[in-house]
Coordinates of C-alpha atoms (C1' of nucleotides) in Angstrom, one line a residue:
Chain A
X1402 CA -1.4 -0.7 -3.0
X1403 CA -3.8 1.7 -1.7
X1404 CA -2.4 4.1 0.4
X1405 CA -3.4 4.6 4.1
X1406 CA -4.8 8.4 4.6
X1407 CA -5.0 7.9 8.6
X1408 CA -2.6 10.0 10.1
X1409 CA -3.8 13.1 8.0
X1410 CA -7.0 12.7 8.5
X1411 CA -6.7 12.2 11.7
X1412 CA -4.5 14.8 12.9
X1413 CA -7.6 16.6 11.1
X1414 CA -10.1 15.8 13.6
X1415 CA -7.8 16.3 16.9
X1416 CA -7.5 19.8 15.4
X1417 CA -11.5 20.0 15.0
X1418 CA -12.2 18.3 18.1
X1419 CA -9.9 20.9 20.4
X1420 CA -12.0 23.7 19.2
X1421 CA -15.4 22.0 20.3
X1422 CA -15.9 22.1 24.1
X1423 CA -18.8 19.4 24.4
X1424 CA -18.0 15.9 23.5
X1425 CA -18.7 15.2 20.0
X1426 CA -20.4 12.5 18.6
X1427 CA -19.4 9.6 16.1
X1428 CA -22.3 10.7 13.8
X1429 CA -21.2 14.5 13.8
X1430 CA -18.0 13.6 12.8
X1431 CA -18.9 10.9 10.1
X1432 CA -20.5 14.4 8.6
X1433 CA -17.7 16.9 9.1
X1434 CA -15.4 14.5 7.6
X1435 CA -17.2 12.5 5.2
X1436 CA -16.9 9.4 7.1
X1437 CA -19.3 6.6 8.0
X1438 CA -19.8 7.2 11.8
X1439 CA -18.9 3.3 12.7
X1440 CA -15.8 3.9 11.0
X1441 CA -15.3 6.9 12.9
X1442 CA -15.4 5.2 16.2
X1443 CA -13.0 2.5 14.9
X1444 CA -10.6 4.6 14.6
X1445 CA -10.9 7.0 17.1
X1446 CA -11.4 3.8 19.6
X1447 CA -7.1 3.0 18.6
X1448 CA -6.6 6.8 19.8
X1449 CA -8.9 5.9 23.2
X1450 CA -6.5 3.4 23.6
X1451 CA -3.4 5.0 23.7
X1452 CA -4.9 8.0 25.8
X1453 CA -5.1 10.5 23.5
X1454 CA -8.8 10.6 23.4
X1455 CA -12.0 9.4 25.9
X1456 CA -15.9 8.7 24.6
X1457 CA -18.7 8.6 26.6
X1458 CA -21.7 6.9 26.3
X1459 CA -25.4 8.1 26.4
X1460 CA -27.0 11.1 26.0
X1461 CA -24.7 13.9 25.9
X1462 CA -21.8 11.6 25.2
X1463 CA -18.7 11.5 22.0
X1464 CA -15.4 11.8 21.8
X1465 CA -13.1 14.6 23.1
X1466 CA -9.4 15.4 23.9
X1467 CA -7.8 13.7 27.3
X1468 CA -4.5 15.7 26.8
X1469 CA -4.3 19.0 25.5
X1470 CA -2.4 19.0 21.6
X1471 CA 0.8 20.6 22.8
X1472 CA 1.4 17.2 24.7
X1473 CA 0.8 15.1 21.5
X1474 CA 3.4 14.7 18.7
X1475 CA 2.9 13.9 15.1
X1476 CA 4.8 10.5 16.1
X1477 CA 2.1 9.6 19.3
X1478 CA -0.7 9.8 16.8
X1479 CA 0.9 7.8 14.2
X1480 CA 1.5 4.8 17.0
X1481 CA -1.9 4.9 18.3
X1482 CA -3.1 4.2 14.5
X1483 CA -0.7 1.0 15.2
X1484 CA 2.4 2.4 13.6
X1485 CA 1.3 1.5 10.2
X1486 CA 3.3 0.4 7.6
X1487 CA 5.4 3.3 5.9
X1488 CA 6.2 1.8 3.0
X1489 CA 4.8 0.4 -0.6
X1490 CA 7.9 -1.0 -1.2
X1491 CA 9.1 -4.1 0.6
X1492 CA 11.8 -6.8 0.8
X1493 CA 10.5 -9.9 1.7
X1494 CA 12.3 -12.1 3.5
X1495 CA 14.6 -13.8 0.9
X1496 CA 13.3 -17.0 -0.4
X1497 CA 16.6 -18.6 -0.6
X1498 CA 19.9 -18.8 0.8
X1499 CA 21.1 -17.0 -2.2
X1500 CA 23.5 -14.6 -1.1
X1501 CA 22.9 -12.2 -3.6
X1502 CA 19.4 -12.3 -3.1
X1503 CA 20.2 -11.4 0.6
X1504 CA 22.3 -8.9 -0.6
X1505 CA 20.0 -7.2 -2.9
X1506 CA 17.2 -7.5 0.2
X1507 CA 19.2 -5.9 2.7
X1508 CA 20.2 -2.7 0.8
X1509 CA 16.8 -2.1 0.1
X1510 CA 15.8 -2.5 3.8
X1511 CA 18.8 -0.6 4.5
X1512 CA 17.7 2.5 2.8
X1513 CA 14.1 2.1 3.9
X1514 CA 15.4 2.3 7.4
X1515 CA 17.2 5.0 7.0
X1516 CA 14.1 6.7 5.4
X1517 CA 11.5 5.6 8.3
X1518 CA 14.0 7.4 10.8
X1519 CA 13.5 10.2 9.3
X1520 CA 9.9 10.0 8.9
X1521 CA 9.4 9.1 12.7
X1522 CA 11.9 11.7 13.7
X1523 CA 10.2 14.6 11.4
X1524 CA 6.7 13.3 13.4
X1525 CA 8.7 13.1 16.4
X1526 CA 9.0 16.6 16.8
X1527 CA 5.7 18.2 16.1
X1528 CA 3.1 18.4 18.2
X1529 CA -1.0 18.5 17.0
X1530 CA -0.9 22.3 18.7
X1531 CA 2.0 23.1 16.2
X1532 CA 0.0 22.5 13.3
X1533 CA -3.0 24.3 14.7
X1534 CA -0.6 27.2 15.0
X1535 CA 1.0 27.1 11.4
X1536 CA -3.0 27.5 9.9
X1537 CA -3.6 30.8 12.1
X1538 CA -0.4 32.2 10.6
Chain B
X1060 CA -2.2 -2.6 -0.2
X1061 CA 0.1 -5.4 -1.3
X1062 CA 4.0 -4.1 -1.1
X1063 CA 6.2 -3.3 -4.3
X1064 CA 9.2 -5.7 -4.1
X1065 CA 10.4 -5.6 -7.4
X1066 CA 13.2 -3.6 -6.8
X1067 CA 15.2 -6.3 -4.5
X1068 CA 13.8 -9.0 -7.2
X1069 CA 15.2 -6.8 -10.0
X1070 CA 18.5 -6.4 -7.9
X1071 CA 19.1 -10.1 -7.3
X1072 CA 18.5 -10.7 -11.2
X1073 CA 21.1 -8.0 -12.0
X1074 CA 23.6 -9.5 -9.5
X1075 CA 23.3 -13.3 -11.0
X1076 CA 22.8 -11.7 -14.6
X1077 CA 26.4 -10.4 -14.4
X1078 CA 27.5 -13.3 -13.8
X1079 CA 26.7 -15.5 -16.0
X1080 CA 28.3 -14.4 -19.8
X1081 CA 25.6 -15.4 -22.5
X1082 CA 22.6 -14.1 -23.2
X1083 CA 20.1 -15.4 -20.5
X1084 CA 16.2 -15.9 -21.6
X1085 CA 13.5 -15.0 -20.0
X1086 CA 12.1 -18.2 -19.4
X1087 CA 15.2 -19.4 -18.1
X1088 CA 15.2 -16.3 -15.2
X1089 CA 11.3 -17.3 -14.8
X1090 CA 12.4 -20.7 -13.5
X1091 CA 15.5 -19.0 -11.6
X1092 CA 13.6 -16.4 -9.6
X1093 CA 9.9 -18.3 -9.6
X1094 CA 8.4 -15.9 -12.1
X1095 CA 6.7 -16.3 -15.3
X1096 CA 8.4 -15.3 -17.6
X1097 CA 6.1 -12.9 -19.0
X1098 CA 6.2 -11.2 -16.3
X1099 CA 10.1 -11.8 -16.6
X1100 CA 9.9 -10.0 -20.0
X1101 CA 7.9 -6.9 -18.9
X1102 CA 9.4 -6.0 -15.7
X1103 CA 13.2 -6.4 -17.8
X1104 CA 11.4 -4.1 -20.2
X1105 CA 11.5 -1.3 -17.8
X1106 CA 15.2 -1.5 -17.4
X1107 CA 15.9 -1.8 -21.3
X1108 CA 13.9 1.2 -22.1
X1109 CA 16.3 2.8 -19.1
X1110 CA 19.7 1.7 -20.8
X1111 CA 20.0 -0.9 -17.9
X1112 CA 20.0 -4.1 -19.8
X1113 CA 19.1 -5.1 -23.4
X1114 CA 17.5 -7.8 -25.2
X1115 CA 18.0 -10.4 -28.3
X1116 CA 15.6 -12.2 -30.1
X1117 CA 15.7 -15.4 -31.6
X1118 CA 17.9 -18.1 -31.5
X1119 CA 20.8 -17.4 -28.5
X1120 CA 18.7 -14.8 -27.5
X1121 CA 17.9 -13.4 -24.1
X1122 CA 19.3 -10.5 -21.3
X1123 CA 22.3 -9.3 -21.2
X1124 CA 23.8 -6.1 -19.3
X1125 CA 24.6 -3.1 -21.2
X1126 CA 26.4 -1.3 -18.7
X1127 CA 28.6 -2.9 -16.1
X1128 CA 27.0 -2.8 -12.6
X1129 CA 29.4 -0.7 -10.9
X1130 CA 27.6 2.2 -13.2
X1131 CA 24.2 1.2 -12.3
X1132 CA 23.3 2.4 -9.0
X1133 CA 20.1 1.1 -6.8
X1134 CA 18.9 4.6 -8.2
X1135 CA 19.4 3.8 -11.3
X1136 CA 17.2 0.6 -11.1
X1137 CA 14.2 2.6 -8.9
X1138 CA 14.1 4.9 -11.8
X1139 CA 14.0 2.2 -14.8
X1140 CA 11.1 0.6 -12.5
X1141 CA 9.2 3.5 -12.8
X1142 CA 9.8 5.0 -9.1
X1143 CA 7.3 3.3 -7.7
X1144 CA 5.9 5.2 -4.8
X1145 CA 7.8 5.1 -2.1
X1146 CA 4.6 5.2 0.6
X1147 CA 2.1 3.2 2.0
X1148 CA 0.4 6.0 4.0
X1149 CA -0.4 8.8 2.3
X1150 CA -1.9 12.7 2.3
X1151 CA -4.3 13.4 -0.4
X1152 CA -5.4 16.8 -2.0
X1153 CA -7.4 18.5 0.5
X1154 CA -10.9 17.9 -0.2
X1155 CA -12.0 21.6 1.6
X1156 CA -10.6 24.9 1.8
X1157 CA -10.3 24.1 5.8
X1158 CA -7.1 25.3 6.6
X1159 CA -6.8 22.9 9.7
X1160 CA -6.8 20.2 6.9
X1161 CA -4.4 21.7 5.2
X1162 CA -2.1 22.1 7.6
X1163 CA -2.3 17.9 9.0
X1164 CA -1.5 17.3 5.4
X1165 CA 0.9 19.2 5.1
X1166 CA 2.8 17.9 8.0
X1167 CA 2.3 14.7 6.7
X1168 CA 4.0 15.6 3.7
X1169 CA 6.9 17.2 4.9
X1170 CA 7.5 13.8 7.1
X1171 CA 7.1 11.9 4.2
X1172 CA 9.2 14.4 1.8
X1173 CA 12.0 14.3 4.2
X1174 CA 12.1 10.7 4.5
X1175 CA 12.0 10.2 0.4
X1176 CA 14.9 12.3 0.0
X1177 CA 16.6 10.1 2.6
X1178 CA 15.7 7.1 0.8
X1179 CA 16.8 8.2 -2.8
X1180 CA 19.9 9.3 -1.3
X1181 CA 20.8 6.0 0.3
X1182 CA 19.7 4.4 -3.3
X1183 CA 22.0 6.9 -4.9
X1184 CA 25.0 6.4 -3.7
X1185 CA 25.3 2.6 -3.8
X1186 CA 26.0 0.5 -7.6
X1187 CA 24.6 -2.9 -7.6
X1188 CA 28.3 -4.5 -7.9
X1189 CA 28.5 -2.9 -4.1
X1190 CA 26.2 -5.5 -3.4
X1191 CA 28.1 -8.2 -5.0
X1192 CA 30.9 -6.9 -2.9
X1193 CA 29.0 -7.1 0.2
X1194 CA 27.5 -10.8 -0.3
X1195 CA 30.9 -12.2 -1.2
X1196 CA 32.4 -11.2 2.0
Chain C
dC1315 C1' -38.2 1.7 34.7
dT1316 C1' -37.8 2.3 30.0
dA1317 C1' -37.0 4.8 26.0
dT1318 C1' -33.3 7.0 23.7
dC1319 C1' -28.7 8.0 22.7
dA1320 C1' -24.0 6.8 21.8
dT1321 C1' -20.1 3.8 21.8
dG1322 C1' -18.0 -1.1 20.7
dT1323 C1' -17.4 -4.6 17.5
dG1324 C1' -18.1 -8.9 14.5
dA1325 C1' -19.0 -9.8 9.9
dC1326 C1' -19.2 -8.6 5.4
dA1327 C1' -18.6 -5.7 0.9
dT1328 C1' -15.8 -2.5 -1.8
dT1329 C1' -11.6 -0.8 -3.7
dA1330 C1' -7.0 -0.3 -5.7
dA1331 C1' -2.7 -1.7 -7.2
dA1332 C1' 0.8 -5.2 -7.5
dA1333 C1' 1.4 -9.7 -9.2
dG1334 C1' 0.6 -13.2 -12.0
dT1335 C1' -1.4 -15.5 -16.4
dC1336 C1' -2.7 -16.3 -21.2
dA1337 C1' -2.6 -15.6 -26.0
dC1338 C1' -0.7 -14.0 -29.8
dG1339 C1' 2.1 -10.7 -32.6
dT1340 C1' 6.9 -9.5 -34.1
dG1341 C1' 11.5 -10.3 -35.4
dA1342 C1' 16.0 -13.1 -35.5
dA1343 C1' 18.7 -17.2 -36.2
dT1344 C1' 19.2 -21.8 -38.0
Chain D
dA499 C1' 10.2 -22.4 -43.2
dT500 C1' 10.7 -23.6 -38.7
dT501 C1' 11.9 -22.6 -34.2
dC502 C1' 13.1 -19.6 -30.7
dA503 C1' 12.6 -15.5 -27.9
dC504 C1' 11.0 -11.0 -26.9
dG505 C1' 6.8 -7.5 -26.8
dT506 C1' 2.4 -6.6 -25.2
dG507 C1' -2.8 -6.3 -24.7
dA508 C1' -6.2 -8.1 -21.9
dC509 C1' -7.4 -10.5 -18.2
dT510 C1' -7.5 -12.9 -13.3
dT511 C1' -5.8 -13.3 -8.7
dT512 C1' -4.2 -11.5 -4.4
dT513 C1' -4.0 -8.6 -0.4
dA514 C1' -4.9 -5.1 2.8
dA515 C1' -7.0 -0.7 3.6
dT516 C1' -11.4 1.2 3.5
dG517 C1' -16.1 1.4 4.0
dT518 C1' -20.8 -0.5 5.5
dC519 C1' -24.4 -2.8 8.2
dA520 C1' -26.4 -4.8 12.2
dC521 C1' -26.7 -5.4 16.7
dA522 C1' -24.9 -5.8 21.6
dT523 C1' -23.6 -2.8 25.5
dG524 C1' -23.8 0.8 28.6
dA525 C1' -25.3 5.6 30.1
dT526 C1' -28.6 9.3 30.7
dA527 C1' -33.1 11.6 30.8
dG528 C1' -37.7 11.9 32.2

DNA sequence: CTATCATGTGACATTAAAAGTCACGTGAAT
DNA sequence: ATTCACGTGACTTTTAATGTCACATGATAG
């Protein structure tokens, strides 16, 4: 499984973008972050649209912040890359009516549970600006 | 990526492996658990080399446990699989000295640290005849 | 008005790791 | 000596993220 390097980077570019006062643009970033600039705006466009972020069009147009940082968590970033999948390690639904194999599935998706809580709790309470302050330190 | 779920298959297999008293062959599990049993013999490998199970050739040959499964925890069995890793989403060596980069991975390491210890624990401190306790009620 | 800039998006190519397959070597029991 | 069963190298298949390309859409400048 290849693992997804979203949040990360992502969080990377909010931090970038607060520091820039004119909008910047899908190509810029492509460069700053070694990104193709169409994926760039795929993936900013899921942030557009759970308000983190605008874009403009045109001349003079790109991408910048629609809230300031200290009013977006680790955990509102996360959902507007669609809450992806925590986990490389899964317990499909059993195939069977096997009771051990339910067993067996449900302890696994027990402690995975237990483990995403604490990831989306630990994101929960961060905010973007929180980071931005730890690197100045 | 395409999710690890050996760890539930290797559980069920345990579970039904303790309960049956002879020697059980790989290409019997294959047809139990829809695997080929090549792939039987090489994920069972892993547990051998871990003390978890062993192995007879020849005639009357096959798996057997070598401890009993209330001394075989769902830790245990994440270890002999190799402790696959846990995440689907990851935070990669900074790829520049940027500290802002550093600091989103960072926090996306923490997250993910804290929820790995969660998850170990939770494997830890359940045995696999636990979860022949649990299905039989 | 039209040329230019920039986003929005469908379609396709690439990549990485698990899962699955095949073939054959090794060793044990009859 | 034959059959059974594990051990394992080498390969193919699968799946979803990632990355790329081309072009449509809309906004601004002059």
């Amino acid at each position: 499984m290849r693992t997804d390097n979203r949040l990360p980077r992502v969080l990377h570019i909010l931090l970038h973008l607060d520091e820039i006062d004119e909008p910047v643009t899908s190509e810029r970033m492509g460069e700053m972050f070694g990104m193709d600039a169409s994926l760039v705006r795929r993936t900013m466009g899921g942030l557009r649209k759970h308000g983190l972020v605008t874009s403009t069009k045109g001349h003079g147009g790109g991408w910048h912040l629609q809230r300031p940082l200290s009013e977006i968590s680790l955990m509102d970033v996360y959902i507007a890359l669609g809450s992806p999948s925590v986990f490389a390690i899964g317990a499909p639904e059993p195939s069977s009516p096997c009771l051990l194999e339910h067993a067996a599935s449900d302890a696994t998706r027990a402690a995975m549970g237990a483990a995403r809580q604490v990831f989306e709790k630990e994101l929960g309470r961060v905010s973007v600006s929180d980071l931005a302050r730890n690197a100045r330190i």
